[in-house]
Amino acid sequence: MSRSKFTQRALLLLSALAAGTACAAEIPVKILGPDDLSCRAWTESRADADERALYVAWIRGVLTGHNYALRSQQVSTMSGGTIEKHATRYCNDNPRGDLSDAAFRLSDKFSGRNAAITK
């Protein structure tokens, strides 16, 4: 194969890979969890211990999923109080945010990565 054809094919392959990566980045993550994951709902759950426990358990599931997917950057076991404090701080700083973002930032912080997961 000539060098020119090899270069053309390599560029075509790289373009296809770049397009595939760009499309993957545009696909939103499907969040499975409580019906209302808004920071407003988290804040309102303060008065309901059962609802708050459900949210904390859901965040633990997110962290477990992180550990399953990224075994080399696992989040250590943490108390429910640590999870609550982090989620409350996140939601106080981002009242229109989502609890899912608080959970993702928690995995970023406690995995030692300190950055959002990228592919």
CSV table of N, CA and C in Angstrom, one decimal:
chain,number,residue,atom,x,y,z
A,1,MET,N,0.9,-1.2,0.0
A,1,MET,CA,0.0,0.0,0.0
A,1,MET,C,0.9,1.2,0.0
A,2,SER,N,0.5,2.2,-0.8
A,2,SER,CA,1.4,3.4,-0.9
A,2,SER,C,1.2,4.2,0.4
A,3,ARG,N,2.2,5.0,0.6
A,3,ARG,CA,2.2,5.9,1.8
A,3,ARG,C,1.0,6.9,1.8
A,4,SER,N,0.6,7.4,0.6
A,4,SER,CA,-0.5,8.3,0.5
A,4,SER,C,-1.8,7.6,0.8
A,5,LYS,N,-2.0,6.4,0.4
A,5,LYS,CA,-3.2,5.7,0.7
A,5,LYS,C,-3.3,5.3,2.2
A,6,PHE,N,-2.1,5.0,2.7
A,6,PHE,CA,-2.1,4.6,4.2
A,6,PHE,C,-2.4,5.9,5.0
A,7,THR,N,-1.9,7.0,4.6
A,7,THR,CA,-2.2,8.3,5.3
A,7,THR,C,-3.6,8.6,5.2
A,8,GLN,N,-4.2,8.5,4.0
A,8,GLN,CA,-5.6,8.8,3.8
A,8,GLN,C,-6.5,7.9,4.7
A,9,ARG,N,-6.2,6.6,4.7
A,9,ARG,CA,-7.0,5.7,5.6
A,9,ARG,C,-6.8,5.9,7.0
A,10,ALA,N,-5.6,6.3,7.4
A,10,ALA,CA,-5.3,6.6,8.8
A,10,ALA,C,-6.1,7.8,9.2
A,11,LEU,N,-6.2,8.9,8.4
A,11,LEU,CA,-6.9,10.1,8.7
A,11,LEU,C,-8.4,9.8,8.7
A,12,LEU,N,-8.9,8.9,7.8
A,12,LEU,CA,-10.3,8.5,7.8
A,12,LEU,C,-10.7,7.8,9.1
A,13,LEU,N,-9.8,6.9,9.5
A,13,LEU,CA,-10.1,6.1,10.8
A,13,LEU,C,-10.1,7.1,12.0
A,14,LEU,N,-9.1,8.0,12.0
A,14,LEU,CA,-9.0,8.9,13.1
A,14,LEU,C,-10.3,9.9,13.1
A,15,SER,N,-10.7,10.3,12.0
A,15,SER,CA,-11.9,11.1,11.9
A,15,SER,C,-13.1,10.3,12.4
A,16,ALA,N,-13.2,9.1,12.0
A,16,ALA,CA,-14.4,8.3,12.5
A,16,ALA,C,-14.3,8.1,14.0
A,17,LEU,N,-13.2,7.8,14.5
A,17,LEU,CA,-13.0,7.7,16.0
A,17,LEU,C,-13.4,9.0,16.7
A,18,ALA,N,-12.9,10.1,16.2
A,18,ALA,CA,-13.2,11.4,16.8
A,18,ALA,C,-14.7,11.7,16.7
A,19,ALA,N,-15.4,11.3,15.6
A,19,ALA,CA,-16.8,11.5,15.5
A,19,ALA,C,-17.6,10.6,16.5
A,20,GLY,N,-17.1,9.4,16.6
A,20,GLY,CA,-17.7,8.5,17.6
A,20,GLY,C,-17.6,9.0,19.0
A,21,THR,N,-16.4,9.5,19.4
A,21,THR,CA,-16.2,10.0,20.7
A,21,THR,C,-17.1,11.2,20.9
A,22,ALA,N,-17.2,12.1,19.9
A,22,ALA,CA,-18.0,13.3,20.1
A,22,ALA,C,-19.5,12.9,20.3
A,23,CYS,N,-20.0,11.9,19.6
A,23,CYS,CA,-21.4,11.5,19.7
A,23,CYS,C,-21.6,10.8,21.1
A,24,ALA,N,-20.6,10.1,21.6
A,24,ALA,CA,-20.7,9.5,22.9
A,24,ALA,C,-20.8,10.6,24.0
A,25,ALA,N,-20.1,11.6,23.8
A,25,ALA,CA,-20.1,12.7,24.8
A,25,ALA,C,-21.5,13.4,24.8
A,26,GLU,N,-22.2,13.4,23.7
A,26,GLU,CA,-23.5,14.1,23.6
A,26,GLU,C,-24.6,13.2,24.2
A,27,ILE,N,-24.4,11.9,24.4
A,27,ILE,CA,-25.4,11.0,24.9
A,27,ILE,C,-25.5,11.3,26.4
A,28,PRO,N,-26.7,11.7,26.9
A,28,PRO,CA,-26.9,11.9,28.3
A,28,PRO,C,-26.9,10.6,29.1
A,29,VAL,N,-26.4,10.7,30.3
A,29,VAL,CA,-26.4,9.6,31.2
A,29,VAL,C,-27.8,9.4,31.7
A,30,LYS,N,-28.3,8.2,31.7
A,30,LYS,CA,-29.6,7.8,32.2
A,30,LYS,C,-29.5,7.6,33.7
A,31,ILE,N,-30.1,8.5,34.4
A,31,ILE,CA,-30.1,8.5,35.9
A,31,ILE,C,-31.3,7.7,36.4
A,32,LEU,N,-31.0,6.6,37.1
A,32,LEU,CA,-32.0,5.8,37.7
A,32,LEU,C,-32.0,6.1,39.2
A,33,GLY,N,-33.1,6.5,39.8
A,33,GLY,CA,-33.1,6.8,41.2
A,33,GLY,C,-34.5,7.3,41.6
A,34,PRO,N,-34.5,8.0,42.8
A,34,PRO,CA,-35.7,8.5,43.2
A,34,PRO,C,-36.4,9.5,42.2
A,35,ASP,N,-37.7,9.6,42.3
A,35,ASP,CA,-38.4,10.4,41.2
A,35,ASP,C,-37.9,11.9,41.2
A,36,ASP,N,-37.6,12.5,42.3
A,36,ASP,CA,-37.1,13.9,42.3
A,36,ASP,C,-35.7,13.9,42.9
A,37,LEU,N,-34.8,14.2,42.0
A,37,LEU,CA,-33.4,14.3,42.4
A,37,LEU,C,-32.9,15.7,42.4
A,38,SER,N,-33.8,16.7,42.5
A,38,SER,CA,-33.4,18.1,42.6
A,38,SER,C,-32.8,18.4,44.0
A,39,CYS,N,-32.0,19.4,44.0
A,39,CYS,CA,-31.5,19.9,45.3
A,39,CYS,C,-32.6,20.4,46.2
A,40,ARG,N,-33.6,20.9,45.6
A,40,ARG,CA,-34.8,21.4,46.4
A,40,ARG,C,-35.4,20.2,47.1
A,41,ALA,N,-35.6,19.1,46.5
A,41,ALA,CA,-36.1,17.9,47.1
A,41,ALA,C,-35.2,17.4,48.2
A,42,TRP,N,-33.9,17.4,48.0
A,42,TRP,CA,-32.9,17.0,49.0
A,42,TRP,C,-33.1,17.9,50.2
A,43,THR,N,-33.1,19.2,50.0
A,43,THR,CA,-33.2,20.1,51.1
A,43,THR,C,-34.5,19.9,51.9
A,44,GLU,N,-35.6,19.6,51.2
A,44,GLU,CA,-36.9,19.4,51.9
A,44,GLU,C,-36.9,18.1,52.6
A,45,SER,N,-36.1,17.1,52.2
A,45,SER,CA,-36.1,15.8,52.9
A,45,SER,C,-35.5,15.8,54.3
A,46,ARG,N,-34.9,17.0,54.6
A,46,ARG,CA,-34.3,17.1,56.0
A,46,ARG,C,-35.2,16.7,57.1
A,47,ALA,N,-36.5,17.0,56.9
A,47,ALA,CA,-37.5,16.7,58.0
A,47,ALA,C,-38.0,15.3,58.0
A,48,ASP,N,-37.7,14.5,57.0
A,48,ASP,CA,-38.2,13.2,56.8
A,48,ASP,C,-37.0,12.2,56.8
A,49,ALA,N,-36.8,11.5,57.9
A,49,ALA,CA,-35.6,10.6,58.1
A,49,ALA,C,-35.6,9.5,57.0
A,50,ASP,N,-36.8,9.0,56.8
A,50,ASP,CA,-36.9,7.8,55.8
A,50,ASP,C,-36.5,8.3,54.4
A,51,GLU,N,-37.0,9.4,54.0
A,51,GLU,CA,-36.7,9.9,52.7
A,51,GLU,C,-35.3,10.3,52.6
A,52,ARG,N,-34.7,10.9,53.6
A,52,ARG,CA,-33.3,11.3,53.6
A,52,ARG,C,-32.4,10.0,53.5
A,53,ALA,N,-32.8,9.0,54.2
A,53,ALA,CA,-32.1,7.7,54.2
A,53,ALA,C,-32.1,7.1,52.8
A,54,LEU,N,-33.3,7.2,52.1
A,54,LEU,CA,-33.4,6.7,50.7
A,54,LEU,C,-32.4,7.4,49.8
A,55,TYR,N,-32.3,8.8,49.9
A,55,TYR,CA,-31.4,9.5,49.1
A,55,TYR,C,-29.9,9.1,49.4
A,56,VAL,N,-29.6,9.0,50.7
A,56,VAL,CA,-28.2,8.6,51.0
A,56,VAL,C,-27.9,7.2,50.5
A,57,ALA,N,-28.8,6.3,50.6
A,57,ALA,CA,-28.6,4.9,50.0
A,57,ALA,C,-28.5,5.0,48.5
A,58,TRP,N,-29.2,5.8,47.9
A,58,TRP,CA,-29.1,6.0,46.4
A,58,TRP,C,-27.7,6.5,46.1
A,59,ILE,N,-27.2,7.5,46.8
A,59,ILE,CA,-25.8,8.0,46.6
A,59,ILE,C,-24.8,6.9,46.8
A,60,ARG,N,-25.0,6.1,47.8
A,60,ARG,CA,-24.1,5.0,48.0
A,60,ARG,C,-24.1,4.0,46.8
A,61,GLY,N,-25.2,3.8,46.2
A,61,GLY,CA,-25.3,3.0,45.0
A,61,GLY,C,-24.5,3.6,43.8
A,62,VAL,N,-24.6,5.0,43.7
A,62,VAL,CA,-23.8,5.7,42.7
A,62,VAL,C,-22.3,5.4,42.9
A,63,LEU,N,-21.9,5.6,44.2
A,63,LEU,CA,-20.5,5.4,44.5
A,63,LEU,C,-20.1,3.9,44.3
A,64,THR,N,-20.9,3.0,44.5
A,64,THR,CA,-20.6,1.6,44.3
A,64,THR,C,-20.5,1.4,42.8
A,65,GLY,N,-21.4,2.0,42.0
A,65,GLY,CA,-21.3,1.9,40.5
A,65,GLY,C,-20.0,2.5,40.0
A,66,HIS,N,-19.6,3.6,40.6
A,66,HIS,CA,-18.3,4.2,40.3
A,66,HIS,C,-17.1,3.2,40.6
A,67,ASN,N,-17.2,2.6,41.7
A,67,ASN,CA,-16.1,1.6,42.1
A,67,ASN,C,-16.1,0.4,41.1
A,68,TYR,N,-17.3,0.0,40.7
A,68,TYR,CA,-17.4,-1.1,39.8
A,68,TYR,C,-16.8,-0.8,38.4
A,69,ALA,N,-17.1,0.4,38.0
A,69,ALA,CA,-16.6,0.9,36.7
A,69,ALA,C,-15.1,1.3,36.7
A,70,LEU,N,-14.7,1.8,37.7
A,70,LEU,CA,-13.3,2.3,37.8
A,70,LEU,C,-12.5,1.7,39.0
A,71,ARG,N,-12.2,0.5,38.9
A,71,ARG,CA,-11.6,-0.2,40.0
A,71,ARG,C,-10.3,0.3,40.4
A,72,SER,N,-9.6,1.0,39.6
A,72,SER,CA,-8.3,1.6,39.9
A,72,SER,C,-8.4,2.9,40.6
A,73,GLN,N,-9.6,3.5,40.7
A,73,GLN,CA,-9.8,4.8,41.3
A,73,GLN,C,-11.1,4.7,42.2
A,74,GLN,N,-11.1,3.8,43.2
A,74,GLN,CA,-12.2,3.5,44.0
A,74,GLN,C,-12.4,4.5,45.1
A,75,VAL,N,-13.7,4.8,45.4
A,75,VAL,CA,-14.1,5.6,46.5
A,75,VAL,C,-14.1,4.7,47.8
A,76,SER,N,-13.5,5.2,48.8
A,76,SER,CA,-13.5,4.4,50.1
A,76,SER,C,-14.9,4.4,50.7
A,77,THR,N,-15.0,3.5,51.7
A,77,THR,CA,-16.3,3.5,52.5
A,77,THR,C,-16.4,4.8,53.2
A,78,MET,N,-17.5,5.4,53.3
A,78,MET,CA,-17.7,6.7,54.0
A,78,MET,C,-19.1,6.6,54.8
A,79,SER,N,-19.2,7.4,55.8
A,79,SER,CA,-20.4,7.4,56.6
A,79,SER,C,-21.5,8.1,55.9
A,80,GLY,N,-22.7,7.8,56.4
A,80,GLY,CA,-23.9,8.5,55.9
A,80,GLY,C,-23.8,10.0,56.2
A,81,GLY,N,-23.2,10.3,57.3
A,81,GLY,CA,-23.0,11.7,57.7
A,81,GLY,C,-22.1,12.5,56.7
A,82,THR,N,-21.1,11.8,56.2
A,82,THR,CA,-20.2,12.5,55.2
A,82,THR,C,-20.9,12.7,53.9
A,83,ILE,N,-21.7,11.7,53.6
A,83,ILE,CA,-22.5,11.8,52.3
A,83,ILE,C,-23.5,13.0,52.5
A,84,GLU,N,-24.2,13.0,53.6
A,84,GLU,CA,-25.2,14.1,53.8
A,84,GLU,C,-24.5,15.5,53.8
A,85,LYS,N,-23.4,15.6,54.5
A,85,LYS,CA,-22.7,16.9,54.5
A,85,LYS,C,-22.3,17.3,53.1
A,86,HIS,N,-21.8,16.4,52.4
A,86,HIS,CA,-21.3,16.8,51.0
A,86,HIS,C,-22.5,17.2,50.1
A,87,ALA,N,-23.6,16.4,50.2
A,87,ALA,CA,-24.8,16.7,49.4
A,87,ALA,C,-25.4,18.0,49.8
A,88,THR,N,-25.5,18.2,51.1
A,88,THR,CA,-26.1,19.5,51.6
A,88,THR,C,-25.2,20.7,51.2
A,89,ARG,N,-23.9,20.6,51.3
A,89,ARG,CA,-23.0,21.6,50.9
A,89,ARG,C,-23.2,21.9,49.4
A,90,TYR,N,-23.2,20.8,48.6
A,90,TYR,CA,-23.4,21.0,47.1
A,90,TYR,C,-24.7,21.7,46.8
A,91,CYS,N,-25.8,21.2,47.5
A,91,CYS,CA,-27.1,21.8,47.2
A,91,CYS,C,-27.2,23.2,47.7
A,92,ASN,N,-26.6,23.6,48.8
A,92,ASN,CA,-26.6,25.0,49.3
A,92,ASN,C,-25.9,25.9,48.3
A,93,ASP,N,-24.8,25.4,47.7
A,93,ASP,CA,-24.0,26.1,46.7
A,93,ASP,C,-24.7,26.1,45.3
A,94,ASN,N,-25.5,25.1,45.0
A,94,ASN,CA,-26.2,25.0,43.7
A,94,ASN,C,-27.7,24.7,43.9
A,95,PRO,N,-28.5,25.6,44.5
A,95,PRO,CA,-29.9,25.3,44.8
A,95,PRO,C,-30.7,24.8,43.6
A,96,ARG,N,-30.3,25.1,42.4
A,96,ARG,CA,-31.1,24.7,41.3
A,96,ARG,C,-30.5,23.4,40.6
A,97,GLY,N,-29.5,22.9,41.3
A,97,GLY,CA,-28.7,21.7,40.9
A,97,GLY,C,-29.5,20.4,41.1
A,98,ASP,N,-28.8,19.3,40.8
A,98,ASP,CA,-29.4,18.0,41.0
A,98,ASP,C,-28.5,17.2,42.0
A,99,LEU,N,-29.2,16.3,42.7
A,99,LEU,CA,-28.5,15.5,43.7
A,99,LEU,C,-27.5,14.5,42.9
A,100,SER,N,-27.9,14.2,41.7
A,100,SER,CA,-27.0,13.3,40.9
A,100,SER,C,-25.6,14.0,40.7
A,101,ASP,N,-25.6,15.3,40.5
A,101,ASP,CA,-24.4,16.0,40.3
A,101,ASP,C,-23.6,16.0,41.6
A,102,ALA,N,-24.3,16.1,42.7
A,102,ALA,CA,-23.6,16.1,44.0
A,102,ALA,C,-22.9,14.7,44.2
A,103,ALA,N,-23.6,13.7,43.8
A,103,ALA,CA,-23.1,12.3,43.9
A,103,ALA,C,-21.9,12.1,43.0
A,104,PHE,N,-22.0,12.6,41.8
A,104,PHE,CA,-20.8,12.5,40.9
A,104,PHE,C,-19.6,13.3,41.4
A,105,ARG,N,-19.8,14.5,41.9
A,105,ARG,CA,-18.7,15.3,42.5
A,105,ARG,C,-18.1,14.6,43.7
A,106,LEU,N,-19.0,13.9,44.5
A,106,LEU,CA,-18.5,13.2,45.6
A,106,LEU,C,-17.5,12.0,45.1
A,107,SER,N,-17.9,11.4,44.1
A,107,SER,CA,-17.0,10.3,43.6
A,107,SER,C,-15.8,10.9,43.0
A,108,ASP,N,-15.9,12.1,42.4
A,108,ASP,CA,-14.7,12.7,41.9
A,108,ASP,C,-13.7,13.0,43.0
A,109,LYS,N,-14.2,13.6,44.1
A,109,LYS,CA,-13.4,14.1,45.2
A,109,LYS,C,-12.8,12.9,46.0
A,110,PHE,N,-13.6,11.9,46.3
A,110,PHE,CA,-13.1,10.8,47.1
A,110,PHE,C,-12.4,9.7,46.4
A,111,SER,N,-12.4,9.7,45.1
A,111,SER,CA,-11.6,8.7,44.3
A,111,SER,C,-10.2,9.2,44.1
A,112,GLY,N,-9.9,10.4,44.5
A,112,GLY,CA,-8.5,10.9,44.3
A,112,GLY,C,-8.3,11.5,42.9
A,113,ARG,N,-9.3,11.5,42.1
A,113,ARG,CA,-9.2,11.9,40.7
A,113,ARG,C,-9.4,13.5,40.7
A,114,ASN,N,-10.3,14.0,41.5
A,114,ASN,CA,-10.6,15.4,41.6
A,114,ASN,C,-10.9,16.0,40.2
A,115,ALA,N,-11.5,15.2,39.3
A,115,ALA,CA,-12.0,15.7,38.1
A,115,ALA,C,-13.1,14.8,37.6
A,116,ALA,N,-14.0,15.4,36.8
A,116,ALA,CA,-15.1,14.5,36.2
A,116,ALA,C,-14.5,13.4,35.4
A,117,ILE,N,-15.2,12.3,35.4
A,117,ILE,CA,-14.9,11.2,34.5
A,117,ILE,C,-15.0,11.5,33.1
A,118,THR,N,-14.0,11.2,32.3
A,118,THR,CA,-14.1,11.5,30.9
A,118,THR,C,-13.6,10.2,30.2
A,119,LYS,N,-14.0,10.0,28.9
A,119,LYS,CA,-13.6,8.9,28.2
A,119,LYS,C,-12.5,9.2,27.2
